CSV table of C-alpha atoms (C1' of nucleotides) in Angstrom, one decimal:
chain,number,residue,atom,x,y,z
K,1,MET,CA,0.0,0.0,0.0
K,2,ALA,CA,2.7,2.4,1.0
K,3,THR,CA,3.9,3.7,-2.3
K,4,ASP,CA,7.5,4.9,-1.9
K,5,PRO,CA,8.6,8.2,-3.2
K,6,ALA,CA,10.4,8.1,-6.5
K,7,ARG,CA,13.7,9.7,-5.3
K,8,TRP,CA,15.5,9.7,-2.1
K,9,THR,CA,16.7,13.1,-0.9
K,10,ARG,CA,18.6,14.5,1.9
K,11,GLN,CA,15.6,16.5,3.1
K,12,ARG,CA,13.3,13.5,3.0
K,13,SER,CA,15.7,11.5,5.2
K,14,SER,CA,16.0,14.1,7.8
K,15,ILE,CA,12.3,14.5,8.1
K,16,GLN,CA,11.8,10.7,8.4
K,17,GLU,CA,14.6,10.6,11.0
K,18,ALA,CA,13.2,13.4,13.1
K,19,LEU,CA,9.8,11.8,13.1
K,20,GLU,CA,11.2,8.4,13.9
K,21,GLU,CA,12.8,9.8,17.1
K,22,ALA,CA,10.0,12.1,18.2
K,23,ARG,CA,7.7,10.9,20.9
K,24,ALA,CA,5.4,13.8,20.4
K,25,PHE,CA,3.1,15.4,17.9
K,26,LEU,CA,4.8,18.2,16.0
K,27,SER,CA,3.5,20.9,13.7
K,28,ALA,CA,5.2,21.4,10.4
K,29,GLN,CA,6.6,24.6,11.7
K,30,GLU,CA,8.0,23.0,14.8
K,31,LEU,CA,9.5,20.2,12.8
K,32,HIS,CA,11.1,22.8,10.4
K,33,ALA,CA,12.5,24.7,13.4
K,34,LEU,CA,13.8,21.5,15.0
K,35,LEU,CA,15.6,20.5,11.8
K,36,GLY,CA,17.0,24.1,11.5
K,37,ARG,CA,18.4,23.8,15.0
K,38,ARG,CA,20.1,20.6,14.0
K,39,GLY,CA,21.7,22.3,11.1
K,40,VAL,CA,19.6,20.8,8.4
K,41,ARG,CA,19.0,23.3,5.6
K,42,ILE,CA,15.4,22.6,4.4
K,43,GLY,CA,12.5,24.8,3.2
K,44,LEU,CA,9.3,25.0,5.2
K,45,THR,CA,7.4,24.2,2.0
K,46,THR,CA,9.3,20.9,1.7
K,47,VAL,CA,8.4,20.0,5.2
K,48,TYR,CA,4.8,20.7,4.6
K,49,ARG,CA,4.8,18.7,1.3
K,50,ASN,CA,6.6,15.7,2.8
K,51,LEU,CA,4.4,15.5,5.9
K,52,GLN,CA,1.3,15.7,3.7
K,53,ALA,CA,2.6,12.8,1.5
K,54,LEU,CA,3.4,10.7,4.5
K,55,VAL,CA,-0.1,11.2,5.9
K,56,GLU,CA,-1.6,10.2,2.5
K,57,ARG,CA,0.6,7.2,2.5
K,58,GLY,CA,-0.7,6.4,6.0
K,59,GLU,CA,2.8,6.4,7.5
K,60,VAL,CA,2.1,9.4,9.7
K,61,ASP,CA,-0.9,10.4,11.8
K,62,CYS,CA,-2.1,13.9,12.1
K,63,VAL,CA,-4.5,15.7,14.4
K,64,ARG,CA,-5.9,19.2,14.3
K,65,THR,CA,-5.4,21.0,17.6
K,66,ALA,CA,-7.9,23.3,19.2
K,67,ASP,CA,-6.3,26.4,17.6
K,68,GLY,CA,-6.4,24.9,14.2
K,69,GLU,CA,-2.8,23.8,13.8
K,70,ILE,CA,-2.1,20.4,12.2
K,71,VAL,CA,0.3,18.3,14.2
K,72,TYR,CA,2.0,15.1,13.0
K,73,ARG,CA,3.4,12.0,14.5
K,74,LYS,CA,4.8,8.7,13.3
K,75,CYS,CA,2.8,6.1,15.3
K,76,ARG,CA,3.9,2.6,16.2
K,77,THR,CA,0.4,1.3,15.9
K,78,VAL,CA,-0.5,1.0,12.3
K,79,GLN,CA,-4.2,0.3,12.7
K,80,HIS,CA,-6.9,2.7,13.7
K,81,HIS,CA,-6.3,4.2,17.2
K,82,HIS,CA,-6.6,7.4,19.2
K,83,HIS,CA,-4.3,9.6,21.3
K,84,LEU,CA,-3.8,11.1,24.6
K,85,VAL,CA,-1.8,14.3,23.9
K,86,CYS,CA,-0.1,16.7,26.1
K,87,SER,CA,-1.3,20.2,25.1
K,88,ASN,CA,1.9,21.7,26.3
K,89,CYS,CA,4.8,19.5,25.0
K,90,GLY,CA,3.0,17.3,22.5
K,91,LEU,CA,3.9,14.1,24.2
K,92,SER,CA,1.4,11.5,23.3
K,93,VAL,CA,0.2,8.0,24.1
K,94,GLU,CA,-1.5,5.7,21.6
K,95,LEU,CA,-4.9,4.3,22.7
K,96,LYS,CA,-7.2,1.6,21.5
K,97,ASN,CA,-10.7,1.1,22.5
K,98,GLU,CA,-12.7,-1.6,20.7
K,99,GLU,CA,-15.8,-0.8,22.8
K,100,LEU,CA,-15.8,2.7,21.3
K,101,GLU,CA,-15.5,1.4,17.8
K,102,ARG,CA,-18.4,-0.9,18.3
K,103,TRP,CA,-20.4,2.0,19.8
K,104,ALA,CA,-19.6,4.3,16.9
K,105,ARG,CA,-20.8,1.7,14.3
K,106,ARG,CA,-24.0,1.0,16.3
K,107,ILE,CA,-24.8,4.7,16.6
K,108,ALA,CA,-24.2,5.3,12.9
K,109,ARG,CA,-26.4,2.4,11.9
K,110,ARG,CA,-29.2,3.5,14.2
K,111,HIS,CA,-29.3,7.0,12.7
K,112,GLY,CA,-29.0,5.9,9.1
K,113,PHE,CA,-25.6,7.4,8.5
K,114,SER,CA,-23.1,5.8,6.2
K,115,GLU,CA,-19.4,6.0,5.7
K,116,VAL,CA,-19.0,7.1,9.2
K,117,SER,CA,-15.5,7.8,10.6
K,118,HIS,CA,-14.7,9.2,14.0
K,119,GLU,CA,-12.1,11.3,15.6
K,120,LEU,CA,-11.3,11.1,19.2
K,121,GLU,CA,-8.4,12.7,20.9
K,122,LEU,CA,-7.8,13.3,24.6
K,123,PHE,CA,-5.9,16.5,25.4
K,124,GLY,CA,-4.4,17.3,28.8
K,125,LEU,CA,-1.1,17.9,30.6
K,126,CYS,CA,1.4,15.1,31.0
K,127,ARG,CA,3.1,14.6,34.4
K,128,ALA,CA,6.2,16.6,33.4
K,129,CYS,CA,4.1,19.6,32.2
K,130,SER,CA,1.7,19.6,35.1
K,131,PRO,CA,1.9,22.7,37.3
K,132,ARG,CA,3.5,22.1,40.8
K,133,ARG,CA,5.1,18.7,41.8
S,1,MET,CA,-23.4,31.6,34.3
S,2,ALA,CA,-24.7,32.8,30.9
S,3,THR,CA,-23.8,36.5,31.1
S,4,ASP,CA,-26.2,38.3,28.8
S,5,PRO,CA,-24.9,40.9,26.3
S,6,ALA,CA,-25.3,44.5,27.4
S,7,ARG,CA,-27.4,45.6,24.4
S,8,TRP,CA,-29.9,43.9,22.3
S,9,THR,CA,-29.4,44.5,18.6
S,10,ARG,CA,-31.1,43.6,15.4
S,11,GLN,CA,-28.1,41.6,14.3
S,12,ARG,CA,-27.9,39.7,17.5
S,13,SER,CA,-31.5,38.7,17.3
S,14,SER,CA,-31.2,37.4,13.8
S,15,ILE,CA,-28.2,35.3,14.6
S,16,GLN,CA,-29.9,33.8,17.6
S,17,GLU,CA,-33.0,33.1,15.6
S,18,ALA,CA,-31.2,31.4,12.8
S,19,LEU,CA,-29.3,29.2,15.2
S,20,GLU,CA,-32.5,28.4,17.0
S,21,GLU,CA,-34.0,27.0,13.8
S,22,ALA,CA,-30.9,25.3,12.4
S,23,ARG,CA,-30.8,21.5,12.8
S,24,ALA,CA,-27.2,21.6,11.5
S,25,PHE,CA,-23.8,22.8,12.1
S,26,LEU,CA,-23.0,26.0,10.2
S,27,SER,CA,-19.8,27.9,9.7
S,28,ALA,CA,-19.8,31.6,10.3
S,29,GLN,CA,-19.6,32.2,6.6
S,30,GLU,CA,-22.6,30.0,5.9
S,31,LEU,CA,-24.6,31.7,8.6
S,32,HIS,CA,-23.7,35.0,7.2
S,33,ALA,CA,-24.8,33.9,3.7
S,34,LEU,CA,-28.0,32.4,5.1
S,35,LEU,CA,-28.9,35.7,6.8
S,36,GLY,CA,-28.0,37.6,3.7
S,37,ARG,CA,-30.4,35.5,1.7
S,38,ARG,CA,-33.1,36.2,4.2
S,39,GLY,CA,-32.5,39.9,3.6
S,40,VAL,CA,-30.8,40.6,6.9
S,41,ARG,CA,-28.0,43.2,6.5
S,42,ILE,CA,-25.2,42.2,8.8
S,43,GLY,CA,-21.4,42.2,8.6
S,44,LEU,CA,-19.4,39.0,8.5
S,45,THR,CA,-17.3,40.4,11.4
S,46,THR,CA,-20.4,40.7,13.5
S,47,VAL,CA,-21.4,37.1,12.8
S,48,TYR,CA,-17.9,35.9,13.9
S,49,ARG,CA,-17.9,38.1,17.0
S,50,ASN,CA,-21.3,37.0,18.1
S,51,LEU,CA,-20.7,33.3,17.5
S,52,GLN,CA,-17.5,33.5,19.5
S,53,ALA,CA,-19.3,35.2,22.4
S,54,LEU,CA,-22.1,32.5,22.3
S,55,VAL,CA,-19.5,29.8,22.5
S,56,GLU,CA,-17.7,31.4,25.4
S,57,ARG,CA,-21.0,31.7,27.2
S,58,GLY,CA,-21.6,28.0,26.5
S,59,GLU,CA,-24.8,28.7,24.6
S,60,VAL,CA,-23.5,27.3,21.3
S,61,ASP,CA,-21.3,24.3,20.5
S,62,CYS,CA,-18.5,24.4,18.0
S,63,VAL,CA,-16.5,21.8,16.2
S,64,ARG,CA,-13.6,22.0,13.8
S,65,THR,CA,-14.1,20.2,10.6
S,66,ALA,CA,-11.4,18.2,8.8
S,67,ASP,CA,-10.6,21.1,6.6
S,68,GLY,CA,-10.1,23.4,9.5
S,69,GLU,CA,-13.4,25.4,9.4
S,70,ILE,CA,-15.2,26.0,12.6
S,71,VAL,CA,-18.8,25.1,12.6
S,72,TYR,CA,-21.4,26.2,15.2
S,73,ARG,CA,-24.6,24.8,16.5
S,74,LYS,CA,-27.1,25.6,19.2
S,75,CYS,CA,-27.5,22.3,21.0
S,76,ARG,CA,-30.4,21.2,23.1
S,77,THR,CA,-28.3,19.2,25.4
S,78,VAL,CA,-26.6,21.6,27.8
S,79,GLN,CA,-24.1,19.1,29.4
S,80,HIS,CA,-21.1,17.6,27.8
S,81,HIS,CA,-21.9,15.5,24.7
S,82,HIS,CA,-20.7,14.5,21.3
S,83,HIS,CA,-22.1,14.6,17.7
S,84,LEU,CA,-22.8,12.6,14.7
S,85,VAL,CA,-22.4,15.1,11.9
S,86,CYS,CA,-23.3,14.8,8.2
S,87,SER,CA,-20.2,15.9,6.3
S,88,ASN,CA,-22.4,17.0,3.4
S,89,CYS,CA,-25.2,19.0,4.9
S,90,GLY,CA,-24.1,19.5,8.5
S,91,LEU,CA,-27.2,17.7,9.9
S,92,SER,CA,-26.3,16.5,13.4
S,93,VAL,CA,-27.4,14.3,16.2
S,94,GLU,CA,-26.4,14.8,19.8
S,95,LEU,CA,-24.8,11.8,21.5
S,96,LYS,CA,-24.0,10.8,25.0
S,97,ASN,CA,-21.8,8.0,26.2
S,98,GLU,CA,-21.2,7.7,29.9
S,99,GLU,CA,-19.0,4.7,29.3
S,100,LEU,CA,-16.7,6.8,27.1
S,101,GLU,CA,-16.4,9.5,29.8
S,102,ARG,CA,-15.4,6.9,32.4
S,103,TRP,CA,-12.9,5.4,30.0
S,104,ALA,CA,-11.3,8.8,29.3
S,105,ARG,CA,-10.9,9.6,33.0
S,106,ARG,CA,-9.4,6.2,33.7
S,107,ILE,CA,-6.9,6.5,30.8
S,108,ALA,CA,-5.9,10.0,31.9
S,109,ARG,CA,-5.3,8.8,35.5
S,110,ARG,CA,-3.3,5.8,34.4
S,111,HIS,CA,-0.9,7.9,32.3
S,112,GLY,CA,-0.5,10.6,34.9
S,113,PHE,CA,-2.2,13.3,32.8
S,114,SER,CA,-4.2,16.1,34.4
S,115,GLU,CA,-6.9,18.4,33.2
S,116,VAL,CA,-7.8,16.1,30.4
S,117,SER,CA,-10.6,17.0,28.1
S,118,HIS,CA,-11.7,15.1,25.0
S,119,GLU,CA,-13.2,15.7,21.7
S,120,LEU,CA,-15.1,13.0,19.8
S,121,GLU,CA,-17.1,13.6,16.7
S,122,LEU,CA,-18.5,11.1,14.2
S,123,PHE,CA,-18.6,12.3,10.6
S,124,GLY,CA,-20.5,10.5,7.9
S,125,LEU,CA,-23.3,10.9,5.4
S,126,CYS,CA,-26.9,11.2,6.6
S,127,ARG,CA,-29.6,9.2,5.0
S,128,ALA,CA,-30.6,12.1,2.7
S,129,CYS,CA,-27.1,12.8,1.6
S,130,SER,CA,-26.1,9.1,1.0
S,131,PRO,CA,-25.5,8.2,-2.7
S,132,ARG,CA,-28.2,6.0,-4.2
S,133,ARG,CA,-31.3,4.9,-2.4
O,1,DG,C1',19.6,14.0,-19.9
O,2,DT,C1',14.9,13.6,-17.5
O,3,DT,C1',11.9,15.0,-14.4
O,4,DA,C1',10.9,14.5,-9.3
O,5,DG,C1',11.9,17.3,-5.7
O,6,DT,C1',13.1,21.8,-3.7
O,7,DG,C1',12.5,26.5,-2.1
O,8,DC,C1',11.5,31.2,-2.5
O,9,DA,C1',8.0,34.5,-3.0
O,10,DA,C1',3.4,35.3,-3.7
O,11,DA,C1',-1.4,33.6,-3.1
O,12,DT,C1',-5.1,31.7,-0.3
O,13,DG,C1',-8.7,31.6,3.0
O,14,DA,C1',-10.7,31.5,7.3
O,15,DT,C1',-10.5,34.3,11.2
O,16,DT,C1',-9.1,38.6,13.9
O,17,DT,C1',-8.2,43.4,14.9
O,18,DG,C1',-8.1,48.7,14.5
O,19,DC,C1',-10.9,52.3,14.5
O,20,DA,C1',-14.5,55.5,13.2
O,21,DA,C1',-19.4,55.7,12.7
O,22,DA,C1',-24.0,53.9,14.4
O,23,DC,C1',-27.4,53.2,17.8
O,24,DA,C1',-29.3,51.0,22.3
O,25,DG,C1',-30.5,52.1,26.8
Y,1,DC,C1',-25.6,61.5,26.1
Y,2,DT,C1',-22.3,57.4,26.9
Y,3,DG,C1',-20.4,53.3,26.1
Y,4,DT,C1',-21.5,49.1,23.4
Y,5,DT,C1',-21.8,47.2,19.0
Y,6,DT,C1',-21.2,47.3,14.3
Y,7,DG,C1',-18.7,46.9,9.9
Y,8,DC,C1',-15.4,48.1,6.7
Y,9,DA,C1',-10.6,47.6,5.5
Y,10,DA,C1',-6.4,45.9,6.7
Y,11,DA,C1',-3.7,42.5,9.3
Y,12,DT,C1',-2.8,37.6,10.8
Y,13,DC,C1',-1.2,33.2,10.2
Y,14,DA,C1',-1.0,28.5,9.0
Y,15,DT,C1',-0.9,26.3,4.8
Y,16,DT,C1',-0.8,26.1,-0.4
Y,17,DT,C1',0.7,27.1,-5.0
Y,18,DG,C1',3.5,29.0,-9.2
Y,19,DC,C1',7.6,28.5,-11.1
Y,20,DA,C1',12.5,28.5,-12.0
Y,21,DC,C1',16.2,25.9,-10.3
Y,22,DT,C1',18.7,21.7,-8.3
Y,23,DA,C1',19.8,17.3,-8.0
Y,24,DA,C1',18.5,11.9,-8.1
Y,25,DC,C1',18.9,8.3,-10.9
DNA sequence: GTTAGTGCAAATGATTTGCAAACAG
DNA sequence: CTGTTTGCAAATCATTTGCACTAAC
């Protein structure tokens, strides 16, 4: 399924590498800044385009935050899952809930909806980002 | 809790009225167009500002669609709930799921996250918007 | 060589803000 | 009257696109 890109570029590798290491959701801008700090010369446009391609290929997950920014993460779990995301640092945990999936299907059927997909993300503060202690 | 606005304007009433009737989620732009069609002269800015105020006051719910647009709806259910939304026409059904709420709290605790909120929306095609039959 | 991939600059599009004029109480 | 609300125009801001240039293969 995962159609590989036609050419292997320096920029492409650094993006993949950074995503591989990241334990958090990152916006395209953050990723671009991160790479810049590491000394990788890469255009913001290229970051956007590659992330988009990775999402389309299903290799990266993306979520839209409350303020409308799109954040990306390379997940270990390939199948459908959800996330518990730290609003402060982006740290995230992958979640599965079969019960929820069944419920969604049941609700959709009951109301005559078809092609129903669902989005569920939990946002909060991780231990490290919690105020006091 | 619901602090009322200081002054009652023609624009304010037409927005409230339109929301009251709507059975669907509408974007600020759509609402503005709808009012225009009805012959209400109102600025787009005013629509944005009023919707925002209504959301802050908790009188209106808003959801961000996949393409980043914010859509608004006056819900019957005052407490926390979720939605099944038609991606085509915006028609929506209010949903409650206590089981899910418990699950979310449990997961948050288990991973040491605090102040966890969650967003869950189901998107699909309602009966009327489904292709064929 | 070809042409996918890059990156700058400019465009987009929803939303927000500055500010002077309009009008509710 | 007095301060709130309005609405235009201009500003934001993340993201996208046009296009000439660079580099993979």
